Amino acid sequence: AVVSTQSTGAMFGCDTFEKVIRTFRLARQSMGEIVSACEFMDRTCMKAVNEQLSLSSPFPDPHPFYFIVETSGSNQEHDMDKLEAYVGRVFEEGAADDGVLATSKDQAARLMALRENIAPALKQLGYNYKYDVSLPLGQMYSLVEKVATRVRGSEDECLSLGYGHLGDNNLHLNLVTPHYSTEVLGMIEPFIYEEVAKLRGSISAEHGLGLKKANYLKYSKDSEVIEMMRTLKEVFDPNHIMNPYKLLPWK
């Protein structure tokens, strides 16, 4: 028999990234088996979707960070009981500063739409430099702040912002300028990859290495591992016809 699933969720406003992490960890502790998504976004992301796409924030006042949790389960009453208990615990422990509860699939979808429409909203603001990295949870947002400091002296107006998947330690770091700038690119590459290496993260997360990151693999893997990867590829693809020029550094 096909079992239908019901989606619900909640969104929280947090004044610090540490509170985002606390709210996320409480979600895993309280609702582990029904949690289907744990997302965060910063104030700049929320402002972009509000102003560029006319999607309204559920909060009357802005917050530095937002956390969205989505649940999917087969027993709506059971799932809602767990979600309501979780929301109560978040505020009892002071893990978040504001929050809204979605009581239907449509309400949950509207909350998640704020997160899912960040990329098209940012595209309307200018040129986007996009980085898909993974980092230790406690250090995720520090990279956004370091990049903001790094580009402060640029002649171009720069917006450094972040959003991503907390459950995967996956940060989508974006820098937005009015137009493409070689000066800005030179300021952030390889700086971003160097900082990721210092934090013992990975320069690639859900979107892989592809063409652009192949030559930066050394920031996540040492030379011996890269050579082993190259040797294995030679065994299975001696003519270099399978996905050429991707993943491994070019020679």
Tab-separated table of C-alpha atoms in Angstrom:
chain	number	residue	atom	x	y	z
A	1	ALA	CA	0.000	0.000	0.000
A	2	VAL	CA	1.114	3.532	-0.702
A	3	VAL	CA	1.514	5.594	2.465
A	4	SER	CA	0.917	9.315	1.970
A	5	THR	CA	3.155	11.790	3.738
A	6	GLN	CA	2.233	15.132	5.253
A	7	SER	CA	4.619	18.067	5.449
A	8	THR	CA	4.700	20.651	8.200
A	9	GLY	CA	7.395	22.893	9.529
A	10	ALA	CA	8.489	25.984	11.384
A	11	MET	CA	10.702	29.003	10.887
A	12	PHE	CA	12.703	30.810	13.545
A	13	GLY	CA	14.420	34.164	13.759
A	14	CYS	CA	17.780	34.037	15.542
A	15	ASP	CA	20.005	36.880	16.649
A	16	THR	CA	23.236	34.845	16.403
A	17	PHE	CA	24.466	31.910	14.339
A	18	GLU	CA	25.105	30.059	17.602
A	19	LYS	CA	21.350	30.179	18.223
A	20	VAL	CA	20.741	28.768	14.735
A	21	ILE	CA	22.938	25.794	15.643
A	22	ARG	CA	21.145	25.287	18.972
A	23	THR	CA	17.749	25.378	17.260
A	24	PHE	CA	18.965	22.888	14.645
A	25	ARG	CA	20.342	20.480	17.253
A	26	LEU	CA	17.104	20.609	19.208
A	27	ALA	CA	15.234	19.688	16.008
A	28	ARG	CA	17.352	16.576	15.543
A	29	GLN	CA	16.961	15.613	19.195
A	30	SER	CA	13.209	16.226	19.333
A	31	MET	CA	11.999	15.090	15.908
A	32	GLY	CA	14.830	13.073	14.375
A	33	GLU	CA	12.794	10.498	12.450
A	34	ILE	CA	10.431	12.999	10.787
A	35	VAL	CA	12.848	15.852	9.987
A	36	SER	CA	13.220	16.179	6.207
A	37	ALA	CA	15.061	19.507	5.884
A	38	CYS	CA	17.036	21.897	8.088
A	39	GLU	CA	17.956	25.125	6.330
A	40	PHE	CA	19.386	28.474	7.309
A	41	MET	CA	19.626	31.853	5.620
A	42	ASP	CA	20.977	35.208	6.712
A	43	ARG	CA	19.389	38.644	6.817
A	44	THR	CA	20.735	39.628	3.390
A	45	CYS	CA	19.128	36.567	1.795
A	46	MET	CA	15.770	37.349	3.381
A	47	LYS	CA	15.967	40.974	2.245
A	48	ALA	CA	16.726	39.844	-1.317
A	49	VAL	CA	13.708	37.534	-1.613
A	50	ASN	CA	11.483	40.150	0.028
A	51	GLU	CA	12.531	43.000	-2.255
A	52	GLN	CA	13.348	41.234	-5.526
A	53	LEU	CA	10.584	38.609	-5.585
A	54	SER	CA	7.976	40.159	-3.263
A	55	LEU	CA	7.969	37.129	-0.972
A	56	SER	CA	7.003	38.233	2.511
A	57	SER	CA	8.858	37.372	5.681
A	58	PRO	CA	6.590	35.881	8.359
A	59	PHE	CA	8.240	38.154	10.940
A	60	PRO	CA	7.410	41.836	11.520
A	61	ASP	CA	11.030	42.666	12.353
A	62	PRO	CA	14.224	41.408	10.643
A	63	HIS	CA	16.654	39.007	12.304
A	64	PRO	CA	20.326	38.386	11.506
A	65	PHE	CA	19.587	34.699	10.816
A	66	TYR	CA	16.666	32.404	10.022
A	67	PHE	CA	16.293	28.667	10.546
A	68	ILE	CA	13.698	26.567	8.732
A	69	VAL	CA	12.811	23.003	9.682
A	70	GLU	CA	10.531	20.839	7.549
A	71	THR	CA	8.992	17.566	8.680
A	72	SER	CA	7.518	14.734	6.619
A	73	GLY	CA	5.672	11.838	8.171
A	74	SER	CA	2.743	9.493	7.679
A	75	ASN	CA	0.875	10.310	10.903
A	76	GLN	CA	-0.180	13.959	10.853
A	77	GLU	CA	-1.428	14.101	14.443
A	78	HIS	CA	1.728	12.450	15.795
A	79	ASP	CA	3.995	14.673	13.703
A	80	MET	CA	2.235	17.877	14.717
A	81	ASP	CA	2.446	16.889	18.393
A	82	LYS	CA	6.194	16.434	18.034
A	83	LEU	CA	6.587	19.697	16.129
A	84	GLU	CA	4.610	21.685	18.699
A	85	ALA	CA	6.616	20.127	21.546
A	86	TYR	CA	9.830	21.027	19.720
A	87	VAL	CA	8.765	24.644	19.198
A	88	GLY	CA	7.903	24.902	22.880
A	89	ARG	CA	11.315	23.527	23.842
A	90	VAL	CA	13.105	25.992	21.545
A	91	PHE	CA	11.574	28.952	23.364
A	92	GLU	CA	11.892	27.387	26.816
A	93	GLU	CA	15.641	27.043	26.260
A	94	GLY	CA	16.039	30.444	24.604
A	95	ALA	CA	17.433	28.913	21.436
A	96	ALA	CA	15.597	31.316	19.109
A	97	ASP	CA	14.202	34.837	19.363
A	98	ASP	CA	11.034	34.504	17.288
A	99	GLY	CA	9.189	31.784	15.437
A	100	VAL	CA	6.195	30.741	13.364
A	101	LEU	CA	4.603	27.323	13.077
A	102	ALA	CA	3.243	25.942	9.798
A	103	THR	CA	0.112	23.915	10.416
A	104	SER	CA	-0.468	22.780	6.839
A	105	LYS	CA	1.476	21.612	3.819
A	106	ASP	CA	0.778	24.905	2.026
A	107	GLN	CA	2.056	26.986	4.941
A	108	ALA	CA	5.191	24.848	5.154
A	109	ALA	CA	5.752	25.277	1.403
A	110	ARG	CA	5.497	29.073	1.735
A	111	LEU	CA	8.154	29.081	4.425
A	112	MET	CA	10.473	26.869	2.394
A	113	ALA	CA	9.897	29.041	-0.701
A	114	LEU	CA	11.791	31.831	1.060
A	115	ARG	CA	14.872	29.622	1.177
A	116	GLU	CA	14.424	28.036	-2.253
A	117	ASN	CA	14.107	31.380	-4.052
A	118	ILE	CA	17.314	32.926	-2.765
A	119	ALA	CA	19.312	32.109	-5.909
A	120	PRO	CA	16.890	33.768	-8.387
A	121	ALA	CA	16.580	36.773	-6.064
A	122	LEU	CA	20.349	37.226	-5.882
A	123	LYS	CA	20.629	36.963	-9.653
A	124	GLN	CA	18.553	40.136	-9.936
A	125	LEU	CA	20.988	42.028	-7.699
A	126	GLY	CA	24.032	41.671	-9.962
A	127	TYR	CA	26.875	39.279	-10.732
A	128	ASN	CA	27.057	36.274	-8.393
A	129	TYR	CA	30.257	34.537	-7.310
A	130	LYS	CA	29.001	31.209	-5.963
A	131	TYR	CA	30.811	28.764	-3.689
A	132	ASP	CA	29.449	25.430	-2.517
A	133	VAL	CA	31.560	24.216	0.410
A	134	SER	CA	31.233	22.095	3.521
A	135	LEU	CA	32.540	23.218	6.901
A	136	PRO	CA	32.381	22.250	10.576
A	137	LEU	CA	29.001	23.407	11.832
A	138	GLY	CA	30.351	25.924	14.324
A	139	GLN	CA	32.549	27.560	11.671
A	140	MET	CA	30.084	27.679	8.781
A	141	TYR	CA	29.140	31.330	8.919
A	142	SER	CA	32.613	32.558	9.855
A	143	LEU	CA	33.636	32.132	6.224
A	144	VAL	CA	30.923	34.557	5.085
A	145	GLU	CA	32.236	37.111	7.582
A	146	LYS	CA	35.859	36.596	6.516
A	147	VAL	CA	34.961	37.139	2.867
A	148	ALA	CA	33.036	40.314	3.769
A	149	THR	CA	36.136	41.636	5.536
A	150	ARG	CA	38.366	40.578	2.651
A	151	VAL	CA	36.463	42.557	-0.007
A	152	ARG	CA	35.838	45.639	2.108
A	153	GLY	CA	38.544	47.583	0.263
A	154	SER	CA	37.194	46.787	-3.198
A	155	GLU	CA	36.124	49.588	-5.514
A	156	ASP	CA	32.892	47.664	-6.146
A	157	GLU	CA	30.000	47.397	-3.736
A	158	CYS	CA	30.046	43.796	-2.482
A	159	LEU	CA	27.424	41.763	-0.650
A	160	SER	CA	28.742	38.685	1.165
A	161	LEU	CA	25.981	36.339	2.284
A	162	GLY	CA	25.301	32.740	3.157
A	163	TYR	CA	22.593	30.103	3.292
A	164	GLY	CA	22.589	26.333	3.219
A	165	HIS	CA	21.808	22.886	4.520
A	166	LEU	CA	22.757	22.494	8.178
A	167	GLY	CA	22.244	18.728	8.192
A	168	ASP	CA	24.975	18.360	5.554
A	169	ASN	CA	27.271	21.097	6.915
A	170	ASN	CA	26.789	22.615	3.461
A	171	LEU	CA	27.281	26.362	3.047
A	172	HIS	CA	26.289	28.256	-0.081
A	173	LEU	CA	28.564	31.271	0.107
A	174	ASN	CA	27.650	33.998	-2.367
A	175	LEU	CA	29.286	37.297	-3.158
A	176	VAL	CA	27.289	39.757	-5.245
A	177	THR	CA	28.702	42.765	-7.117
A	178	PRO	CA	26.962	45.097	-9.588
A	179	HIS	CA	29.022	43.564	-12.429
A	180	TYR	CA	31.786	41.019	-12.939
A	181	SER	CA	35.081	42.216	-11.475
A	182	THR	CA	38.494	40.615	-11.970
A	183	GLU	CA	39.671	42.611	-8.948
A	184	VAL	CA	37.028	41.025	-6.717
A	185	LEU	CA	37.668	37.545	-8.115
A	186	GLY	CA	41.375	37.957	-7.374
A	187	MET	CA	40.528	38.915	-3.799
A	188	ILE	CA	38.373	35.844	-3.119
A	189	GLU	CA	40.182	33.114	-5.074
A	190	PRO	CA	42.057	31.178	-3.860
A	191	PHE	CA	41.390	32.939	-0.519
A	192	ILE	CA	38.081	31.101	0.010
A	193	TYR	CA	39.654	27.693	-0.671
A	194	GLU	CA	42.586	28.491	1.625
A	195	GLU	CA	40.213	29.392	4.437
A	196	VAL	CA	38.158	26.229	3.879
A	197	ALA	CA	41.376	24.188	4.151
A	198	LYS	CA	42.327	25.953	7.404
A	199	LEU	CA	38.925	25.053	8.843
A	200	ARG	CA	39.382	21.415	7.708
A	201	GLY	CA	36.373	21.612	5.402
A	202	SER	CA	35.852	20.587	1.792
A	203	ILE	CA	35.945	22.931	-1.204
A	204	SER	CA	33.080	20.964	-2.730
A	205	ALA	CA	29.776	19.884	-1.264
A	206	GLU	CA	26.550	18.935	-3.059
A	207	HIS	CA	27.484	20.267	-6.515
A	208	GLY	CA	30.800	18.474	-6.977
A	209	LEU	CA	34.068	19.766	-8.419
A	210	GLY	CA	33.252	20.051	-12.115
A	211	LEU	CA	35.476	22.222	-14.305
A	212	LYS	CA	35.982	25.282	-12.141
A	213	LYS	CA	37.197	23.566	-8.990
A	214	ALA	CA	39.361	20.806	-10.460
A	215	ASN	CA	42.593	22.750	-10.061
A	216	TYR	CA	41.741	23.620	-6.468
A	217	LEU	CA	41.377	20.013	-5.305
A	218	LYS	CA	44.726	20.323	-3.477
A	219	TYR	CA	42.951	22.388	-0.817
A	220	SER	CA	40.863	19.365	0.197
A	221	LYS	CA	43.088	16.395	-0.729
A	222	ASP	CA	46.824	15.905	-0.401
A	223	SER	CA	49.012	15.088	-3.407
A	224	GLU	CA	49.206	11.347	-2.656
A	225	VAL	CA	45.423	11.020	-2.601
A	226	ILE	CA	45.074	13.001	-5.837
A	227	GLU	CA	47.611	10.760	-7.579
A	228	MET	CA	45.757	7.674	-6.362
A	229	MET	CA	42.539	9.124	-7.792
A	230	ARG	CA	44.309	9.794	-11.092
A	231	THR	CA	45.649	6.221	-11.195
A	232	LEU	CA	42.186	4.780	-10.628
A	233	LYS	CA	40.747	6.948	-13.375
A	234	GLU	CA	43.447	5.709	-15.791
A	235	VAL	CA	42.360	2.120	-15.095
A	236	PHE	CA	38.714	2.767	-15.968
A	237	ASP	CA	39.147	5.565	-18.507
A	238	PRO	CA	42.534	5.233	-20.285
A	239	ASN	CA	41.338	7.284	-23.279
A	240	HIS	CA	40.026	10.146	-21.115
A	241	ILE	CA	36.616	10.154	-22.733
A	242	MET	CA	34.463	9.895	-19.598
A	243	ASN	CA	33.561	13.334	-18.276
A	244	PRO	CA	36.843	14.876	-19.504
A	245	TYR	CA	38.624	17.763	-17.717
A	246	LYS	CA	36.479	17.424	-14.614
A	247	LEU	CA	37.250	16.406	-11.035
A	248	LEU	CA	41.036	15.979	-11.305
A	249	PRO	CA	43.543	18.822	-11.739
A	250	TRP	CA	44.529	19.414	-15.350
A	251	LYS	CA	47.977	18.446	-16.552
